[in-house]
XYZ file of C-alpha atoms in Angstrom:
424
model
C 150.549 117.099 103.707
C 148.596 114.116 105.055
C 145.234 116.089 104.632
C 145.990 116.498 100.919
C 146.698 112.808 100.534
C 143.678 112.074 102.338
C 141.800 114.322 99.698
C 143.497 112.637 96.716
C 142.706 108.972 98.140
C 138.941 110.102 98.814
C 138.725 111.019 95.368
C 141.125 108.574 93.288
C 138.552 107.350 91.440
C 137.213 110.541 89.940
C 140.657 111.464 89.038
C 140.959 108.125 86.996
C 137.670 108.739 85.534
C 138.794 112.359 84.725
C 141.919 111.102 82.658
C 139.265 109.236 80.412
C 136.982 112.059 79.936
C 139.514 114.931 79.629
C 141.642 112.990 77.301
C 138.605 112.385 74.747
C 138.012 116.205 75.196
C 141.637 116.582 74.119
C 141.129 114.621 71.215
C 138.647 116.991 70.139
C 140.979 119.830 70.759
C 138.567 121.310 73.119
C 141.064 121.574 75.781
C 144.890 121.010 76.243
C 146.457 117.508 76.736
C 148.045 118.659 79.683
C 144.791 118.684 81.929
C 144.330 114.881 81.552
C 148.088 114.153 81.985
C 147.924 116.045 85.268
C 144.767 113.940 86.288
C 146.850 110.615 85.261
C 149.648 111.309 87.394
C 147.716 112.949 90.385
C 145.693 109.482 90.238
C 149.252 107.760 90.144
C 150.238 109.393 93.229
C 146.976 108.606 95.087
C 147.136 104.930 94.141
C 150.735 104.549 94.729
C 150.166 103.011 98.322
C 147.881 100.341 97.044
C 150.837 98.897 94.881
C 152.391 95.668 96.030
C 156.303 96.018 96.850
C 157.393 94.290 93.746
C 155.386 96.643 91.646
C 156.820 99.647 93.392
C 160.197 98.500 92.673
C 159.666 97.853 89.227
C 158.029 101.276 88.608
C 160.785 102.864 90.706
C 163.503 101.277 88.575
C 161.609 102.245 85.173
C 161.180 105.863 86.212
C 164.822 106.214 87.763
C 166.510 104.886 84.876
C 164.037 106.945 82.423
C 165.002 110.092 84.301
C 168.703 109.624 84.777
C 168.875 108.698 80.677
C 166.764 112.088 80.354
C 169.168 114.143 82.290
C 172.338 112.717 80.715
C 170.559 113.459 77.247
C 169.958 116.876 78.109
C 173.674 117.231 79.059
C 174.518 116.186 75.103
C 172.093 118.629 73.905
C 168.818 116.203 73.387
C 165.681 117.362 74.833
C 162.485 115.670 74.648
C 158.940 117.549 74.886
C 156.740 117.071 78.243
C 154.342 115.582 76.023
C 156.633 112.704 74.941
C 157.813 111.830 78.400
C 154.582 112.326 80.668
C 151.902 111.727 78.102
C 152.945 109.267 75.626
C 150.856 106.421 77.251
C 147.907 108.471 78.123
C 145.788 107.163 75.188
C 146.403 103.740 76.391
C 145.431 104.743 79.912
C 142.103 106.278 78.699
C 141.425 102.943 76.932
C 142.290 100.885 79.864
C 139.844 102.950 82.335
C 137.082 102.673 79.457
C 137.475 98.897 79.318
C 137.407 98.505 82.996
C 133.735 99.532 82.995
C 133.027 96.457 81.210
C 133.292 94.547 84.389
C 129.984 96.005 85.192
C 128.429 93.495 82.721
C 129.931 90.530 83.964
C 127.846 87.937 85.806
C 128.637 84.812 87.566
C 126.596 81.575 87.694
C 127.257 79.723 90.803
C 124.330 77.162 90.671
C 125.496 75.302 87.603
C 127.712 71.914 87.906
C 131.354 72.283 86.444
C 131.216 70.389 83.185
C 134.325 67.727 82.587
C 135.795 66.223 79.655
C 137.324 67.570 76.106
C 134.248 69.713 75.639
C 134.915 71.398 78.839
C 138.419 72.055 78.165
C 137.493 73.630 74.741
C 134.676 75.578 76.005
C 136.784 77.061 78.756
C 139.553 77.961 76.593
C 137.067 79.705 74.084
C 135.248 81.456 77.075
C 138.312 82.923 78.798
C 139.633 83.984 75.546
C 136.486 85.595 74.165
C 135.504 87.212 77.619
C 138.919 88.087 78.452
C 139.349 89.946 75.009
C 136.736 92.282 76.374
C 136.290 92.247 80.028
C 140.057 91.754 80.791
C 141.719 90.311 83.916
C 138.881 90.187 86.035
C 137.506 87.118 83.838
C 140.828 85.128 84.937
C 139.590 85.248 88.862
C 135.781 84.598 87.828
C 136.822 81.495 86.091
C 139.783 80.297 88.077
C 137.438 80.772 91.721
C 134.568 79.032 90.198
C 136.738 76.039 88.620
C 139.106 75.351 91.917
C 135.974 74.903 94.071
C 136.972 73.857 97.434
C 140.372 72.476 96.108
C 143.525 74.192 94.606
C 143.574 75.100 90.881
C 145.445 72.433 89.070
C 148.468 73.413 86.673
C 146.445 72.023 83.799
C 143.371 74.557 84.326
C 145.992 77.273 85.038
C 147.628 77.060 81.687
C 144.118 76.838 79.873
C 143.198 79.809 81.427
C 146.475 82.147 81.309
C 147.460 80.977 77.723
C 144.149 81.470 76.228
C 143.349 84.821 78.009
C 146.725 85.990 76.846
C 145.992 84.888 73.336
C 143.393 87.425 73.251
C 146.128 90.127 72.696
C 146.398 88.779 69.090
C 143.183 90.225 67.934
C 140.837 92.081 70.490
C 141.005 95.633 70.125
C 139.708 96.288 73.720
C 142.986 94.251 75.098
C 145.667 96.658 76.399
C 148.347 95.182 74.369
C 146.383 96.621 71.327
C 146.717 100.010 72.615
C 150.415 99.536 73.322
C 151.189 98.300 69.894
C 148.966 101.176 68.114
C 151.112 103.772 70.216
C 154.738 102.053 70.022
C 153.892 100.927 66.103
C 152.866 104.522 64.870
C 150.654 103.798 61.667
C 149.855 100.174 62.600
C 146.609 98.997 60.770
C 144.680 96.998 63.309
C 142.246 95.554 60.703
C 145.187 93.898 58.820
C 146.219 91.915 61.963
C 142.765 90.814 62.682
C 142.729 87.756 60.838
C 146.261 86.246 61.459
C 145.443 87.449 65.113
C 142.199 85.307 65.323
C 143.937 82.469 63.667
C 146.794 82.479 66.176
C 144.118 82.816 69.197
C 142.357 79.939 67.771
C 145.407 77.807 67.434
C 146.460 78.728 71.013
C 142.858 77.225 71.880
C 143.389 73.988 70.194
C 146.889 73.468 70.855
C 146.221 74.030 74.918
C 142.836 71.985 74.584
C 144.759 68.994 72.823
C 147.693 69.000 75.366
C 145.188 69.371 78.500
C 143.248 66.423 77.103
C 146.274 64.297 76.497
C 147.829 65.281 79.751
C 144.572 64.446 82.029
C 142.871 61.877 79.773
C 139.903 64.178 79.987
C 139.745 64.540 83.874
C 139.288 68.178 83.764
C 136.812 70.473 85.552
C 136.008 73.458 83.344
C 134.055 76.735 83.473
C 129.965 76.456 83.011
C 129.894 79.037 79.968
C 126.551 80.223 78.952
C 126.176 81.254 74.969
C 124.561 84.309 76.317
C 127.419 85.667 78.064
C 129.492 85.682 74.763
C 127.160 88.158 73.179
C 128.584 91.038 74.722
C 132.085 90.842 73.495
C 131.211 90.025 70.210
C 128.563 92.673 70.054
C 131.368 95.061 71.024
C 133.962 93.803 68.591
C 131.437 94.243 65.775
C 130.757 97.692 66.699
C 134.402 98.784 66.710
C 134.998 97.053 63.210
C 131.417 99.004 62.136
C 132.111 102.323 63.330
C 135.800 102.266 62.201
C 134.514 101.367 58.758
C 132.217 104.329 58.695
C 134.603 106.707 60.475
C 138.152 105.776 59.360
C 139.538 109.004 60.763
C 138.675 108.186 64.283
C 141.564 105.890 65.839
C 140.561 102.508 67.342
C 141.788 103.702 70.584
C 139.082 106.601 70.434
C 136.304 104.369 69.561
C 136.911 102.116 72.384
C 137.275 104.730 74.822
C 133.754 105.749 73.603
C 132.048 102.521 73.053
C 132.972 100.637 76.214
C 131.441 102.870 78.653
C 128.483 103.717 76.439
C 127.999 99.950 75.846
C 128.478 99.381 79.662
C 125.546 101.763 80.814
C 123.080 100.219 78.127
C 123.698 96.410 79.030
C 124.530 96.268 82.533
C 121.954 94.210 84.422
C 121.148 96.294 87.880
C 118.408 97.748 89.691
C 120.294 101.150 90.042
C 122.417 102.163 87.490
C 123.794 105.272 88.950
C 124.197 103.545 92.240
C 126.302 100.834 90.483
C 128.169 103.268 88.515
C 129.027 105.369 91.555
C 130.198 102.437 93.490
C 132.241 101.342 90.458
C 134.158 104.712 90.377
C 134.579 105.112 94.242
C 135.783 101.650 94.846
C 136.662 99.562 91.606
C 138.561 102.152 89.428
C 141.145 102.986 92.547
C 142.309 99.529 92.161
C 144.016 99.983 89.013
C 146.942 101.737 90.464
C 149.710 99.041 89.241
C 148.360 99.628 85.729
C 148.718 103.657 85.779
C 151.995 103.281 87.588
C 153.530 100.908 85.153
C 152.365 102.273 81.953
C 153.371 105.986 83.237
C 156.658 104.649 84.303
C 157.200 102.817 81.215
C 156.566 106.112 79.195
C 159.439 107.580 80.936
C 161.679 104.858 80.610
C 161.015 104.786 77.004
C 161.777 108.210 76.167
C 164.665 108.023 78.288
C 165.977 105.088 76.020
C 164.978 107.144 72.785
C 166.811 110.184 74.347
C 170.366 108.035 74.592
C 169.488 106.502 71.219
C 169.374 110.356 69.794
C 172.336 111.070 71.610
C 174.599 108.485 70.205
C 173.177 107.826 66.588
C 176.339 105.925 65.294
C 176.530 103.691 68.287
C 172.745 102.495 67.667
C 172.594 102.831 63.969
C 171.012 99.981 62.309
C 170.872 101.241 58.883
C 172.738 98.111 57.837
C 169.964 95.952 58.851
C 166.274 95.761 57.419
C 163.201 94.652 59.284
C 163.390 91.368 57.761
C 161.572 88.111 58.628
C 164.643 86.950 60.059
C 165.085 90.051 62.479
C 161.239 89.722 63.300
C 161.696 86.471 64.625
C 165.045 86.846 66.429
C 163.403 90.154 68.140
C 160.347 88.210 68.944
C 162.364 85.493 70.744
C 164.428 87.649 72.674
C 161.022 89.470 73.861
C 159.627 86.304 74.672
C 162.479 85.396 76.834
C 162.822 88.386 78.563
C 159.044 88.308 79.556
C 159.415 84.790 80.976
C 161.986 85.834 83.143
C 159.957 88.868 84.445
C 160.107 91.867 82.345
C 156.932 93.190 81.569
C 155.741 93.403 77.817
C 155.196 97.009 78.162
C 158.770 97.328 79.000
C 160.537 95.333 76.336
C 158.109 96.871 73.746
C 159.304 100.116 75.120
C 162.867 99.300 74.780
C 162.596 97.645 71.186
C 160.302 100.424 69.743
C 162.845 103.099 69.524
C 165.529 100.767 68.219
C 163.282 99.535 65.698
C 161.530 102.588 64.187
C 164.553 103.963 62.590
C 164.578 101.058 60.196
C 161.282 102.184 58.846
C 159.540 98.634 59.257
C 156.098 97.900 58.021
C 153.806 99.475 60.985
C 151.379 96.436 60.980
C 154.470 94.202 61.089
C 155.928 95.841 63.995
C 152.749 95.936 65.587
C 151.829 92.076 65.158
C 155.446 91.798 66.787
C 154.403 93.383 69.923
C 151.241 91.811 70.101
C 152.908 88.438 69.600
C 155.556 89.322 72.343
C 152.804 90.229 74.720
C 150.461 87.235 73.918
C 153.206 84.635 74.247
C 155.379 85.953 77.011
C 151.922 86.796 79.334
C 150.761 83.443 78.836
C 154.247 81.453 79.489
C 155.610 83.550 82.219
C 155.256 83.162 86.137
C 156.710 86.480 86.869
C 154.784 89.079 85.012
C 151.415 90.594 86.158
C 149.164 87.346 85.116
C 151.780 84.533 86.380
C 152.031 86.500 89.656
C 148.393 86.430 90.037
C 148.622 82.700 89.513
C 151.216 82.431 92.054
C 150.011 84.562 94.749
C 146.078 83.825 94.485
C 146.087 80.075 93.528
C 149.498 78.801 94.721
C 150.686 77.626 91.182
C 154.567 77.629 91.778
C 156.589 79.671 89.058
C 158.707 76.947 88.084
C 155.462 74.874 87.005
C 153.925 77.710 85.079
C 157.114 78.356 83.074
C 157.870 74.402 82.508
C 154.361 74.044 81.579
C 154.650 76.260 78.594
C 158.041 75.975 77.270
C 156.778 73.878 74.078
C 153.750 76.161 73.744
C 155.827 79.308 73.532
C 158.387 77.580 71.023
C 155.618 76.574 68.934
C 153.625 80.002 68.962
C 157.035 82.085 68.104
C 157.463 79.644 65.150
C 154.100 79.862 63.891
C 154.148 83.752 64.438
C 157.306 83.894 62.555
C 155.685 82.000 59.669
C 152.751 84.105 59.635
C 154.795 87.466 59.559
C 156.665 86.118 56.623
C 153.833 84.771 54.638
C 150.736 86.706 55.361
C 151.746 90.284 56.621
């Protein structure tokens, strides 16, 4: 057994990469979806030892409750297919692997002085959102490490980074939230949420920048953004929109799975592409164990909830309700609150989706609900992944993170409710 685990650990990155490659092959129906599913779960086993104790507990609870619910449903005559239980989040995992390659295109300039004042706040907010929209979580650490310098990151710098990074969930096709929304709101048309999403993202930038300026009177050290660093995110976003327009039958998820690694190999700046890619696969991909475990666990949990609902159709019958603007607003408020107290958005979405789908909501409105819950709760919570990063790495107390963003969360919740009511 130890020898088997050593082999798994040695080739973990290749199992992760195989999940992406063989998922794309399964989309063409060249192979069964069973192979990428096995690779994903094998990678999860191999990376389990890298998870923090809190992540292990959360995933163990998700899987434990999900499996118990599935077994109970079986006793009631309700069976879920193995694809539903083990492969429901496979497209999103493949997308996450593909987007991870974009880390290879990022560069850090440590020679430039940190800018100050209102323009520094505004540019940092725009930069972390636009770059984070494509390169994802590593951008937060690049910005925060540079901004804190020899001292600690301030609470004001923290909320400028976390709020605006999370706000990319509203509009970026490369953000993990989009993949989740597309899966749990079947039929969602991402293009229809793009303009409202961009408006929400820009509002987050303006709201946070004004608040930071008023609280610090311009005494703020920002990140030295360069215009050329924004080229790759904007280029990729345009490519996704363009190719989806040409080939509308190809899903956004599949396009991203193809475009992200392709663009990385085309645009990465390195002396040896093969050497950089090899190092990335062997050393960087094995570090995404928490994401693999969480999304695979959430898939089991979600199907357990679905199976229980199917077992007691009368108890969970919401036929007397419609997916009205009021229900949208109340559901969003609930998801934000549970997100702030530590429930990951993936989990709250996995619970909400099977309960709301029988109401036959407009898929795009349902998708916008999930994107909004993710963007607001992730940007306001001290207990989900982003908040825990700020607490553990930059010593920002959880209480400060939450209290700093109470008014932001309420304002954005109200605005999302209005956008849903009038524009979707």
